[in-house]
mmCIF file with all atom_site columns, C-alpha atoms in Angstrom:
data_model
loop_
_atom_site.group_PDB
_atom_site.id
_atom_site.type_symbol
_atom_site.label_atom_id
_atom_site.label_alt_id
_atom_site.label_comp_id
_atom_site.label_asym_id
_atom_site.label_entity_id
_atom_site.label_seq_id
_atom_site.pdbx_PDB_ins_code
_atom_site.Cartn_x
_atom_site.Cartn_y
_atom_site.Cartn_z
_atom_site.occupancy
_atom_site.B_iso_or_equiv
_atom_site.pdbx_formal_charge
_atom_site.auth_seq_id
_atom_site.auth_comp_id
_atom_site.auth_asym_id
_atom_site.auth_atom_id
_atom_site.pdbx_PDB_model_num
ATOM 1   C CA . MET R 1 1   ? -10.401 12.124 12.425 1.00 63.00 ? 10  MET R CA 1
ATOM 2   C CA . PHE R 1 2   ? -12.810 14.706 13.775 1.00 67.00 ? 11  PHE R CA 1
ATOM 3   C CA . SER R 1 3   ? -15.687 12.481 12.696 1.00 73.00 ? 12  SER R CA 1
ATOM 4   C CA . ILE R 1 4   ? -14.205 9.496  14.554 1.00 68.00 ? 13  ILE R CA 1
ATOM 5   C CA . ILE R 1 5   ? -13.961 11.735 17.648 1.00 71.00 ? 14  ILE R CA 1
ATOM 6   C CA . LEU R 1 6   ? -17.609 12.789 17.306 1.00 69.00 ? 15  LEU R CA 1
ATOM 7   C CA . ALA R 1 7   ? -18.644 9.136  16.850 1.00 70.00 ? 16  ALA R CA 1
ATOM 8   C CA . ALA R 1 8   ? -16.696 8.090  19.970 1.00 71.00 ? 17  ALA R CA 1
ATOM 9   C CA . GLY R 1 9   ? -18.616 10.554 22.168 1.00 77.00 ? 18  GLY R CA 1
ATOM 10  C CA . TRP R 1 10  ? -17.517 12.619 25.140 1.00 82.00 ? 19  TRP R CA 1
ATOM 11  C CA . PRO R 1 11  ? -15.583 9.757  26.895 1.00 83.00 ? 20  PRO R CA 1
ATOM 12  C CA . ILE R 1 12  ? -12.851 9.992  24.225 1.00 87.00 ? 21  ILE R CA 1
ATOM 13  C CA . TRP R 1 13  ? -11.845 13.520 25.337 1.00 90.00 ? 22  TRP R CA 1
ATOM 14  C CA . PRO R 1 14  ? -9.936  12.287 28.530 1.00 91.00 ? 23  PRO R CA 1
ATOM 15  C CA . LEU R 1 15  ? -8.277  9.637  26.428 1.00 92.00 ? 24  LEU R CA 1
ATOM 16  C CA . LEU R 1 16  ? -7.184  12.319 23.894 1.00 92.00 ? 25  LEU R CA 1
ATOM 17  C CA . LEU R 1 17  ? -5.664  14.354 26.712 1.00 94.00 ? 26  LEU R CA 1
ATOM 18  C CA . ALA R 1 18  ? -3.904  11.257 28.047 1.00 94.00 ? 27  ALA R CA 1
ATOM 19  C CA . SER R 1 19  ? -2.484  10.470 24.658 1.00 94.00 ? 28  SER R CA 1
ATOM 20  C CA . ILE R 1 20  ? -1.111  14.018 24.246 1.00 95.00 ? 29  ILE R CA 1
ATOM 21  C CA . ILE R 1 21  ? 0.507   13.899 27.666 1.00 96.00 ? 30  ILE R CA 1
ATOM 22  C CA . ALA R 1 22  ? 1.940   10.447 26.950 1.00 96.00 ? 31  ALA R CA 1
ATOM 23  C CA . VAL R 1 23  ? 3.478   11.509 23.622 1.00 96.00 ? 32  VAL R CA 1
ATOM 24  C CA . ALA R 1 24  ? 4.985   14.614 25.172 1.00 97.00 ? 33  ALA R CA 1
ATOM 25  C CA . LEU R 1 25  ? 6.603   12.607 28.001 1.00 96.00 ? 34  LEU R CA 1
ATOM 26  C CA . ILE R 1 26  ? 7.883   10.010 25.659 1.00 96.00 ? 35  ILE R CA 1
ATOM 27  C CA . ILE R 1 27  ? 9.591   12.610 23.511 1.00 96.00 ? 36  ILE R CA 1
ATOM 28  C CA . GLU R 1 28  ? 10.947  14.468 26.592 1.00 96.00 ? 37  GLU R CA 1
ATOM 29  C CA . ARG R 1 29  ? 12.448  11.313 27.997 1.00 95.00 ? 38  ARG R CA 1
ATOM 30  C CA . MET R 1 30  ? 13.907  10.178 24.757 1.00 95.00 ? 39  MET R CA 1
ATOM 31  C CA . VAL R 1 31  ? 15.776  13.456 24.593 1.00 95.00 ? 40  VAL R CA 1
ATOM 32  C CA . ALA R 1 32  ? 16.746  13.520 28.371 1.00 93.00 ? 41  ALA R CA 1
ATOM 33  C CA . LEU R 1 33  ? 17.859  9.921  28.590 1.00 94.00 ? 42  LEU R CA 1
ATOM 34  C CA . ARG R 1 34  ? 20.302  9.921  25.675 1.00 93.00 ? 43  ARG R CA 1
ATOM 35  C CA . ARG R 1 35  ? 23.474  8.051  26.643 1.00 92.00 ? 44  ARG R CA 1
ATOM 36  C CA . ALA R 1 36  ? 25.762  10.873 25.535 1.00 92.00 ? 45  ALA R CA 1
ATOM 37  C CA . LYS R 1 37  ? 23.917  13.267 27.784 1.00 92.00 ? 46  LYS R CA 1
ATOM 38  C CA . VAL R 1 38  ? 23.786  11.012 30.895 1.00 92.00 ? 47  VAL R CA 1
ATOM 39  C CA . LEU R 1 39  ? 27.071  9.116  30.566 1.00 92.00 ? 48  LEU R CA 1
ATOM 40  C CA . PRO R 1 40  ? 29.472  11.087 28.357 1.00 91.00 ? 49  PRO R CA 1
ATOM 41  C CA . SER R 1 41  ? 32.132  8.859  26.826 1.00 90.00 ? 50  SER R CA 1
ATOM 42  C CA . GLY R 1 42  ? 35.546  9.229  28.355 1.00 90.00 ? 51  GLY R CA 1
ATOM 43  C CA . LEU R 1 43  ? 34.438  11.472 31.226 1.00 91.00 ? 52  LEU R CA 1
ATOM 44  C CA . LEU R 1 44  ? 35.968  9.340  33.917 1.00 90.00 ? 53  LEU R CA 1
ATOM 45  C CA . GLN R 1 45  ? 39.371  9.296  32.224 1.00 91.00 ? 54  GLN R CA 1
ATOM 46  C CA . ARG R 1 46  ? 39.275  13.078 31.643 1.00 90.00 ? 55  ARG R CA 1
ATOM 47  C CA . VAL R 1 47  ? 38.444  13.690 35.397 1.00 89.00 ? 56  VAL R CA 1
ATOM 48  C CA . ILE R 1 48  ? 41.303  11.434 36.596 1.00 88.00 ? 57  ILE R CA 1
ATOM 49  C CA . ALA R 1 49  ? 43.716  13.091 34.175 1.00 88.00 ? 58  ALA R CA 1
ATOM 50  C CA . GLU R 1 50  ? 42.619  16.610 35.339 1.00 87.00 ? 59  GLU R CA 1
ATOM 51  C CA . TYR R 1 51  ? 42.930  15.666 38.939 1.00 86.00 ? 60  TYR R CA 1
ATOM 52  C CA . ARG R 1 52  ? 46.437  14.323 38.392 1.00 85.00 ? 61  ARG R CA 1
ATOM 53  C CA . GLN R 1 53  ? 47.408  17.559 36.659 1.00 86.00 ? 62  GLN R CA 1
ATOM 54  C CA . SER R 1 54  ? 45.830  20.226 38.876 1.00 80.00 ? 63  SER R CA 1
ATOM 55  C CA . GLY R 1 55  ? 44.078  18.570 41.777 1.00 80.00 ? 64  GLY R CA 1
ATOM 56  C CA . VAL R 1 56  ? 40.560  19.520 42.904 1.00 81.00 ? 65  VAL R CA 1
ATOM 57  C CA . ASN R 1 57  ? 39.246  23.061 42.889 1.00 83.00 ? 66  ASN R CA 1
ATOM 58  C CA . GLU R 1 58  ? 35.712  24.548 42.928 1.00 85.00 ? 67  GLU R CA 1
ATOM 59  C CA . ALA R 1 59  ? 35.805  25.633 39.273 1.00 85.00 ? 68  ALA R CA 1
ATOM 60  C CA . MET R 1 60  ? 36.560  22.031 38.223 1.00 85.00 ? 69  MET R CA 1
ATOM 61  C CA . LEU R 1 61  ? 33.841  20.675 40.467 1.00 87.00 ? 70  LEU R CA 1
ATOM 62  C CA . ALA R 1 62  ? 31.165  23.162 39.295 1.00 89.00 ? 71  ALA R CA 1
ATOM 63  C CA . ASN R 1 63  ? 32.028  22.492 35.621 1.00 89.00 ? 72  ASN R CA 1
ATOM 64  C CA . LEU R 1 64  ? 31.861  18.747 36.222 1.00 89.00 ? 73  LEU R CA 1
ATOM 65  C CA . GLU R 1 65  ? 28.528  18.924 38.000 1.00 88.00 ? 74  GLU R CA 1
ATOM 66  C CA . ALA R 1 66  ? 27.069  21.037 35.101 1.00 89.00 ? 75  ALA R CA 1
ATOM 67  C CA . GLN R 1 67  ? 28.123  18.593 32.371 1.00 86.00 ? 76  GLN R CA 1
ATOM 68  C CA . SER R 1 68  ? 26.051  15.532 33.098 1.00 91.00 ? 77  SER R CA 1
ATOM 69  C CA . PRO R 1 69  ? 24.419  13.304 35.784 1.00 92.00 ? 78  PRO R CA 1
ATOM 70  C CA . LEU R 1 70  ? 27.569  11.134 35.892 1.00 92.00 ? 79  LEU R CA 1
ATOM 71  C CA . GLY R 1 71  ? 29.634  14.346 36.389 1.00 92.00 ? 80  GLY R CA 1
ATOM 72  C CA . ARG R 1 72  ? 27.530  15.128 39.456 1.00 92.00 ? 81  ARG R CA 1
ATOM 73  C CA . VAL R 1 73  ? 28.222  11.677 40.936 1.00 91.00 ? 82  VAL R CA 1
ATOM 74  C CA . LEU R 1 74  ? 31.993  11.967 40.253 1.00 91.00 ? 83  LEU R CA 1
ATOM 75  C CA . ALA R 1 75  ? 32.089  15.468 41.598 1.00 90.00 ? 84  ALA R CA 1
ATOM 76  C CA . ALA R 1 76  ? 30.491  14.256 44.917 1.00 89.00 ? 85  ALA R CA 1
ATOM 77  C CA . GLY R 1 77  ? 33.378  11.735 45.266 1.00 88.00 ? 86  GLY R CA 1
ATOM 78  C CA . LEU R 1 78  ? 35.997  14.426 44.360 1.00 88.00 ? 87  LEU R CA 1
ATOM 79  C CA . ARG R 1 79  ? 34.696  16.780 47.055 1.00 87.00 ? 88  ARG R CA 1
ATOM 80  C CA . ASN R 1 80  ? 35.719  14.185 49.636 1.00 83.00 ? 89  ASN R CA 1
ATOM 81  C CA . VAL R 1 81  ? 38.867  13.040 48.046 1.00 82.00 ? 90  VAL R CA 1
ATOM 82  C CA . GLY R 1 82  ? 40.846  13.814 51.162 1.00 78.00 ? 91  GLY R CA 1
ATOM 83  C CA . SER R 1 83  ? 38.558  11.641 53.292 1.00 79.00 ? 92  SER R CA 1
ATOM 84  C CA . SER R 1 84  ? 38.520  7.896  53.664 1.00 81.00 ? 93  SER R CA 1
ATOM 85  C CA . ARG R 1 85  ? 37.403  5.499  50.969 1.00 83.00 ? 94  ARG R CA 1
ATOM 86  C CA . GLU R 1 86  ? 34.059  4.810  52.894 1.00 85.00 ? 95  GLU R CA 1
ATOM 87  C CA . ILE R 1 87  ? 33.238  8.581  53.131 1.00 87.00 ? 96  ILE R CA 1
ATOM 88  C CA . MET R 1 88  ? 33.788  9.005  49.441 1.00 87.00 ? 97  MET R CA 1
ATOM 89  C CA . ARG R 1 89  ? 31.534  6.029  48.626 1.00 87.00 ? 98  ARG R CA 1
ATOM 90  C CA . GLU R 1 90  ? 28.827  7.364  50.908 1.00 89.00 ? 99  GLU R CA 1
ATOM 91  C CA . ALA R 1 91  ? 28.941  10.758 49.177 1.00 89.00 ? 100 ALA R CA 1
ATOM 92  C CA . ILE R 1 92  ? 28.793  9.080  45.767 1.00 90.00 ? 101 ILE R CA 1
ATOM 93  C CA . GLU R 1 93  ? 25.777  6.914  46.900 1.00 90.00 ? 102 GLU R CA 1
ATOM 94  C CA . GLU R 1 94  ? 23.951  9.987  48.133 1.00 91.00 ? 103 GLU R CA 1
ATOM 95  C CA . ALA R 1 95  ? 24.557  11.841 44.905 1.00 91.00 ? 104 ALA R CA 1
ATOM 96  C CA . GLY R 1 96  ? 23.630  8.762  42.889 1.00 91.00 ? 105 GLY R CA 1
ATOM 97  C CA . ALA R 1 97  ? 20.287  8.437  44.665 1.00 92.00 ? 106 ALA R CA 1
ATOM 98  C CA . VAL R 1 98  ? 19.416  12.054 43.782 1.00 92.00 ? 107 VAL R CA 1
ATOM 99  C CA . VAL R 1 99  ? 20.546  11.528 40.211 1.00 94.00 ? 108 VAL R CA 1
ATOM 100 C CA . ALA R 1 100 ? 18.496  8.341  39.909 1.00 93.00 ? 109 ALA R CA 1
ATOM 101 C CA . HIS R 1 101 ? 15.442  10.213 41.236 1.00 92.00 ? 110 HIS R CA 1
ATOM 102 C CA . GLU R 1 102 ? 15.881  12.865 38.554 1.00 92.00 ? 111 GLU R CA 1
ATOM 103 C CA . LEU R 1 103 ? 16.373  10.332 35.775 1.00 93.00 ? 112 LEU R CA 1
ATOM 104 C CA . ASP R 1 104 ? 13.063  8.776  36.910 1.00 93.00 ? 113 ASP R CA 1
ATOM 105 C CA . ARG R 1 105 ? 11.294  12.042 36.430 1.00 90.00 ? 114 ARG R CA 1
ATOM 106 C CA . TYR R 1 106 ? 7.903   11.690 34.643 1.00 93.00 ? 115 TYR R CA 1
ATOM 107 C CA . LEU R 1 107 ? 8.191   7.902  34.459 1.00 95.00 ? 116 LEU R CA 1
ATOM 108 C CA . THR R 1 108 ? 5.564   7.438  37.060 1.00 94.00 ? 117 THR R CA 1
ATOM 109 C CA . THR R 1 109 ? 3.124   9.617  35.130 1.00 95.00 ? 118 THR R CA 1
ATOM 110 C CA . LEU R 1 110 ? 3.868   7.704  31.954 1.00 95.00 ? 119 LEU R CA 1
ATOM 111 C CA . GLY R 1 111 ? 3.337   4.373  33.733 1.00 95.00 ? 120 GLY R CA 1
ATOM 112 C CA . THR R 1 112 ? 0.068   5.640  35.238 1.00 95.00 ? 121 THR R CA 1
ATOM 113 C CA . ILE R 1 113 ? -1.269  6.717  31.834 1.00 95.00 ? 122 ILE R CA 1
ATOM 114 C CA . ALA R 1 114 ? -0.336  3.326  30.305 1.00 94.00 ? 123 ALA R CA 1
ATOM 115 C CA . SER R 1 115 ? -2.118  1.551  33.201 1.00 94.00 ? 124 SER R CA 1
ATOM 116 C CA . ILE R 1 116 ? -5.347  3.584  33.319 1.00 94.00 ? 125 ILE R CA 1
ATOM 117 C CA . SER R 1 117 ? -5.861  4.018  29.621 1.00 94.00 ? 126 SER R CA 1
ATOM 118 C CA . PRO R 1 118 ? -7.597  0.598  29.167 1.00 93.00 ? 127 PRO R CA 1
ATOM 119 C CA . LEU R 1 119 ? -9.749  1.456  32.159 1.00 93.00 ? 128 LEU R CA 1
ATOM 120 C CA . MET R 1 120 ? -10.680 4.769  30.563 1.00 92.00 ? 129 MET R CA 1
ATOM 121 C CA . GLY R 1 121 ? -11.500 2.939  27.323 1.00 90.00 ? 130 GLY R CA 1
ATOM 122 C CA . LEU R 1 122 ? -13.574 0.497  29.393 1.00 90.00 ? 131 LEU R CA 1
ATOM 123 C CA . PHE R 1 123 ? -15.440 3.338  30.906 1.00 90.00 ? 132 PHE R CA 1
ATOM 124 C CA . GLY R 1 124 ? -16.197 4.605  27.405 1.00 88.00 ? 133 GLY R CA 1
ATOM 125 C CA . THR R 1 125 ? -17.404 1.076  26.551 1.00 87.00 ? 134 THR R CA 1
ATOM 126 C CA . VAL R 1 126 ? -19.778 1.108  29.467 1.00 89.00 ? 135 VAL R CA 1
ATOM 127 C CA . VAL R 1 127 ? -21.142 4.509  28.382 1.00 86.00 ? 136 VAL R CA 1
ATOM 128 C CA . GLY R 1 128 ? -21.655 3.106  24.934 1.00 84.00 ? 137 GLY R CA 1
ATOM 129 C CA . MET R 1 129 ? -23.510 0.087  26.282 1.00 85.00 ? 138 MET R CA 1
ATOM 130 C CA . ILE R 1 130 ? -25.747 2.246  28.372 1.00 82.00 ? 139 ILE R CA 1
ATOM 131 C CA . GLU R 1 131 ? -26.619 4.159  25.079 1.00 77.00 ? 140 GLU R CA 1
ATOM 132 C CA . ILE R 1 132 ? -27.255 0.817  23.397 1.00 77.00 ? 141 ILE R CA 1
ATOM 133 C CA . PHE R 1 133 ? -29.693 -0.293 26.084 1.00 77.00 ? 142 PHE R CA 1
ATOM 134 C CA . GLY R 1 134 ? -31.205 3.250  26.037 1.00 70.00 ? 143 GLY R CA 1
ATOM 135 C CA . SER R 1 135 ? -32.076 2.874  22.351 1.00 66.00 ? 144 SER R CA 1
ATOM 136 C CA . GLN R 1 136 ? -34.596 0.171  23.228 1.00 68.00 ? 145 GLN R CA 1
ATOM 137 C CA . SER R 1 137 ? -38.053 1.503  23.779 1.00 64.00 ? 146 SER R CA 1
ATOM 138 C CA . PRO R 1 138 ? -41.586 -0.070 23.873 1.00 64.00 ? 147 PRO R CA 1
ATOM 139 C CA . THR R 1 139 ? -42.168 1.282  20.326 1.00 65.00 ? 148 THR R CA 1
ATOM 140 C CA . GLY R 1 140 ? -38.979 -0.286 18.903 1.00 64.00 ? 149 GLY R CA 1
ATOM 141 C CA . THR R 1 141 ? -35.328 0.363  18.521 1.00 69.00 ? 150 THR R CA 1
ATOM 142 C CA . ASN R 1 142 ? -33.756 3.839  17.698 1.00 69.00 ? 151 ASN R CA 1
ATOM 143 C CA . PRO R 1 143 ? -31.276 2.893  15.084 1.00 74.00 ? 152 PRO R CA 1
ATOM 144 C CA . LEU R 1 144 ? -29.365 6.118  15.343 1.00 77.00 ? 153 LEU R CA 1
ATOM 145 C CA . GLN R 1 145 ? -28.853 5.878  19.078 1.00 76.00 ? 154 GLN R CA 1
ATOM 146 C CA . LEU R 1 146 ? -28.018 2.186  18.712 1.00 76.00 ? 155 LEU R CA 1
ATOM 147 C CA . ALA R 1 147 ? -25.315 2.983  16.201 1.00 78.00 ? 156 ALA R CA 1
ATOM 148 C CA . HIS R 1 148 ? -23.960 5.735  18.257 1.00 75.00 ? 157 HIS R CA 1
ATOM 149 C CA . GLY R 1 149 ? -23.792 3.542  21.317 1.00 80.00 ? 158 GLY R CA 1
ATOM 150 C CA . ILE R 1 150 ? -21.835 0.908  19.344 1.00 82.00 ? 159 ILE R CA 1
ATOM 151 C CA . SER R 1 151 ? -19.426 3.467  18.022 1.00 83.00 ? 160 SER R CA 1
ATOM 152 C CA . VAL R 1 152 ? -18.855 4.923  21.507 1.00 84.00 ? 161 VAL R CA 1
ATOM 153 C CA . ALA R 1 153 ? -18.205 1.426  22.941 1.00 83.00 ? 162 ALA R CA 1
ATOM 154 C CA . LEU R 1 154 ? -15.815 0.298  20.131 1.00 86.00 ? 163 LEU R CA 1
ATOM 155 C CA . TYR R 1 155 ? -13.867 3.566  19.631 1.00 87.00 ? 164 TYR R CA 1
ATOM 156 C CA . ASN R 1 156 ? -13.140 4.088  23.263 1.00 88.00 ? 165 ASN R CA 1
ATOM 157 C CA . THR R 1 157 ? -12.011 0.495  23.791 1.00 90.00 ? 166 THR R CA 1
ATOM 158 C CA . GLY R 1 158 ? -9.720  0.664  20.784 1.00 90.00 ? 167 GLY R CA 1
ATOM 159 C CA . PHE R 1 159 ? -8.323  4.089  21.603 1.00 91.00 ? 168 PHE R CA 1
ATOM 160 C CA . GLY R 1 160 ? -7.619  3.057  25.193 1.00 92.00 ? 169 GLY R CA 1
ATOM 161 C CA . LEU R 1 161 ? -5.506  0.172  23.993 1.00 93.00 ? 170 LEU R CA 1
ATOM 162 C CA . ILE R 1 162 ? -3.766  2.290  21.365 1.00 93.00 ? 171 ILE R CA 1
ATOM 163 C CA . ILE R 1 163 ? -2.535  4.509  24.210 1.00 94.00 ? 172 ILE R CA 1
ATOM 164 C CA . ALA R 1 164 ? -1.781  1.735  26.660 1.00 95.00 ? 173 ALA R CA 1
ATOM 165 C CA . ILE R 1 165 ? 0.317   -0.574 24.528 1.00 95.00 ? 174 ILE R CA 1
ATOM 166 C CA . PRO R 1 166 ? 3.066   1.896  23.314 1.00 95.00 ? 175 PRO R CA 1
ATOM 167 C CA . GLY R 1 167 ? 2.862   3.679  26.702 1.00 95.00 ? 176 GLY R CA 1
ATOM 168 C CA . MET R 1 168 ? 3.684   0.457  28.607 1.00 96.00 ? 177 MET R CA 1
ATOM 169 C CA . ILE R 1 169 ? 6.485   -0.414 26.075 1.00 96.00 ? 178 ILE R CA 1
ATOM 170 C CA . PHE R 1 170 ? 8.182   3.013  26.502 1.00 97.00 ? 179 PHE R CA 1
ATOM 171 C CA . TRP R 1 171 ? 7.715   2.945  30.207 1.00 96.00 ? 180 TRP R CA 1
ATOM 172 C CA . ARG R 1 172 ? 9.457   -0.444 30.558 1.00 96.00 ? 181 ARG R CA 1
ATOM 173 C CA . HIS R 1 173 ? 12.205  0.693  28.097 1.00 96.00 ? 182 HIS R CA 1
ATOM 174 C CA . PHE R 1 174 ? 12.864  3.916  30.042 1.00 96.00 ? 183 PHE R CA 1
ATOM 175 C CA . ARG R 1 175 ? 12.922  2.069  33.366 1.00 95.00 ? 184 ARG R CA 1
ATOM 176 C CA . ALA R 1 176 ? 15.492  -0.428 32.205 1.00 95.00 ? 185 ALA R CA 1
ATOM 177 C CA . LEU R 1 177 ? 17.444  2.431  30.622 1.00 95.00 ? 186 LEU R CA 1
ATOM 178 C CA . VAL R 1 178 ? 17.590  4.395  33.883 1.00 95.00 ? 187 VAL R CA 1
ATOM 179 C CA . ASN R 1 179 ? 18.494  1.217  35.883 1.00 94.00 ? 188 ASN R CA 1
ATOM 180 C CA . GLY R 1 180 ? 21.374  0.469  33.538 1.00 94.00 ? 189 GLY R CA 1
ATOM 181 C CA . PHE R 1 181 ? 22.605  4.137  33.729 1.00 94.00 ? 190 PHE R CA 1
ATOM 182 C CA . VAL R 1 182 ? 22.557  4.218  37.538 1.00 92.00 ? 191 VAL R CA 1
ATOM 183 C CA . ILE R 1 183 ? 24.537  0.866  37.786 1.00 92.00 ? 192 ILE R CA 1
ATOM 184 C CA . GLU R 1 184 ? 27.096  2.091  35.213 1.00 93.00 ? 193 GLU R CA 1
ATOM 185 C CA . MET R 1 185 ? 27.403  5.438  37.073 1.00 91.00 ? 194 MET R CA 1
ATOM 186 C CA . GLN R 1 186 ? 28.089  3.647  40.309 1.00 89.00 ? 195 GLN R CA 1
ATOM 187 C CA . GLN R 1 187 ? 30.691  1.376  38.669 1.00 90.00 ? 196 GLN R CA 1
ATOM 188 C CA . GLN R 1 188 ? 32.590  4.362  37.179 1.00 91.00 ? 197 GLN R CA 1
ATOM 189 C CA . ALA R 1 189 ? 32.477  6.289  40.517 1.00 89.00 ? 198 ALA R CA 1
ATOM 190 C CA . VAL R 1 190 ? 33.790  3.279  42.453 1.00 88.00 ? 199 VAL R CA 1
ATOM 191 C CA . ARG R 1 191 ? 36.577  2.947  39.833 1.00 90.00 ? 200 ARG R CA 1
ATOM 192 C CA . MET R 1 192 ? 37.500  6.572  40.415 1.00 88.00 ? 201 MET R CA 1
ATOM 193 C CA . VAL R 1 193 ? 37.628  6.051  44.184 1.00 86.00 ? 202 VAL R CA 1
ATOM 194 C CA . GLU R 1 194 ? 39.959  3.019  43.840 1.00 85.00 ? 203 GLU R CA 1
ATOM 195 C CA . VAL R 1 195 ? 42.222  4.791  41.368 1.00 84.00 ? 204 VAL R CA 1
ATOM 196 C CA . LEU R 1 196 ? 42.524  8.034  43.451 1.00 81.00 ? 205 LEU R CA 1
ATOM 197 C CA . HIS R 1 197 ? 43.004  6.245  46.812 1.00 73.00 ? 206 HIS R CA 1
ATOM 198 C CA . GLY R 1 198 ? 45.579  3.858  45.185 1.00 69.00 ? 207 GLY R CA 1
ATOM 199 C CA . GLU R 1 199 ? 47.594  6.836  43.989 1.00 60.00 ? 208 GLU R CA 1
ATOM 200 C CA . ARG R 1 200 ? 47.421  8.607  47.412 1.00 56.00 ? 209 ARG R CA 1
ATOM 201 C CA . LYS R 1 201 ? 48.667  5.489  49.171 1.00 52.00 ? 210 LYS R CA 1
ATOM 202 C CA . ALA R 1 202 ? 51.438  5.163  46.590 1.00 46.00 ? 211 ALA R CA 1
#
């Protein structure tokens, strides 16, 4: 591996750094965006049952907010349970926007790495081509410099694509995951509003 890095020349180092960052972000997002962590199963039913049993109190809201992103959205609605349906929905939408922003964390960086990695590889290719042309001299061709230029060009192109392809796949996967989570959180929060307001009217 080290011999490949040496053959690829100095343009490979920014690509190596980008690959390390991309792998770290992918692992972090895979852990952070687990469904059980974002949308715990049965949380809405537990919240409604607890509200029916003991109403709303600060301890309940603090515990709910600490549990999960869905809990934060539901807690925002419960804080305004005495208000109108419209005010509850506005509070839920505001909390949902904050939660969605947090779920999107690091995705911009991952998408940027996936987008620029082929360009970084292309830059290494240009450097390699410069070395290839530099191997030509009036006395003939320097075979060592020619071989090194070809190595720099090919290794950097290949490495840039190796980073970009999985990076783009995971970026699109995480974006779709976050969008799905946000929609489901909104649906559950609206369901809670309808249930609680229906009970108050009854």
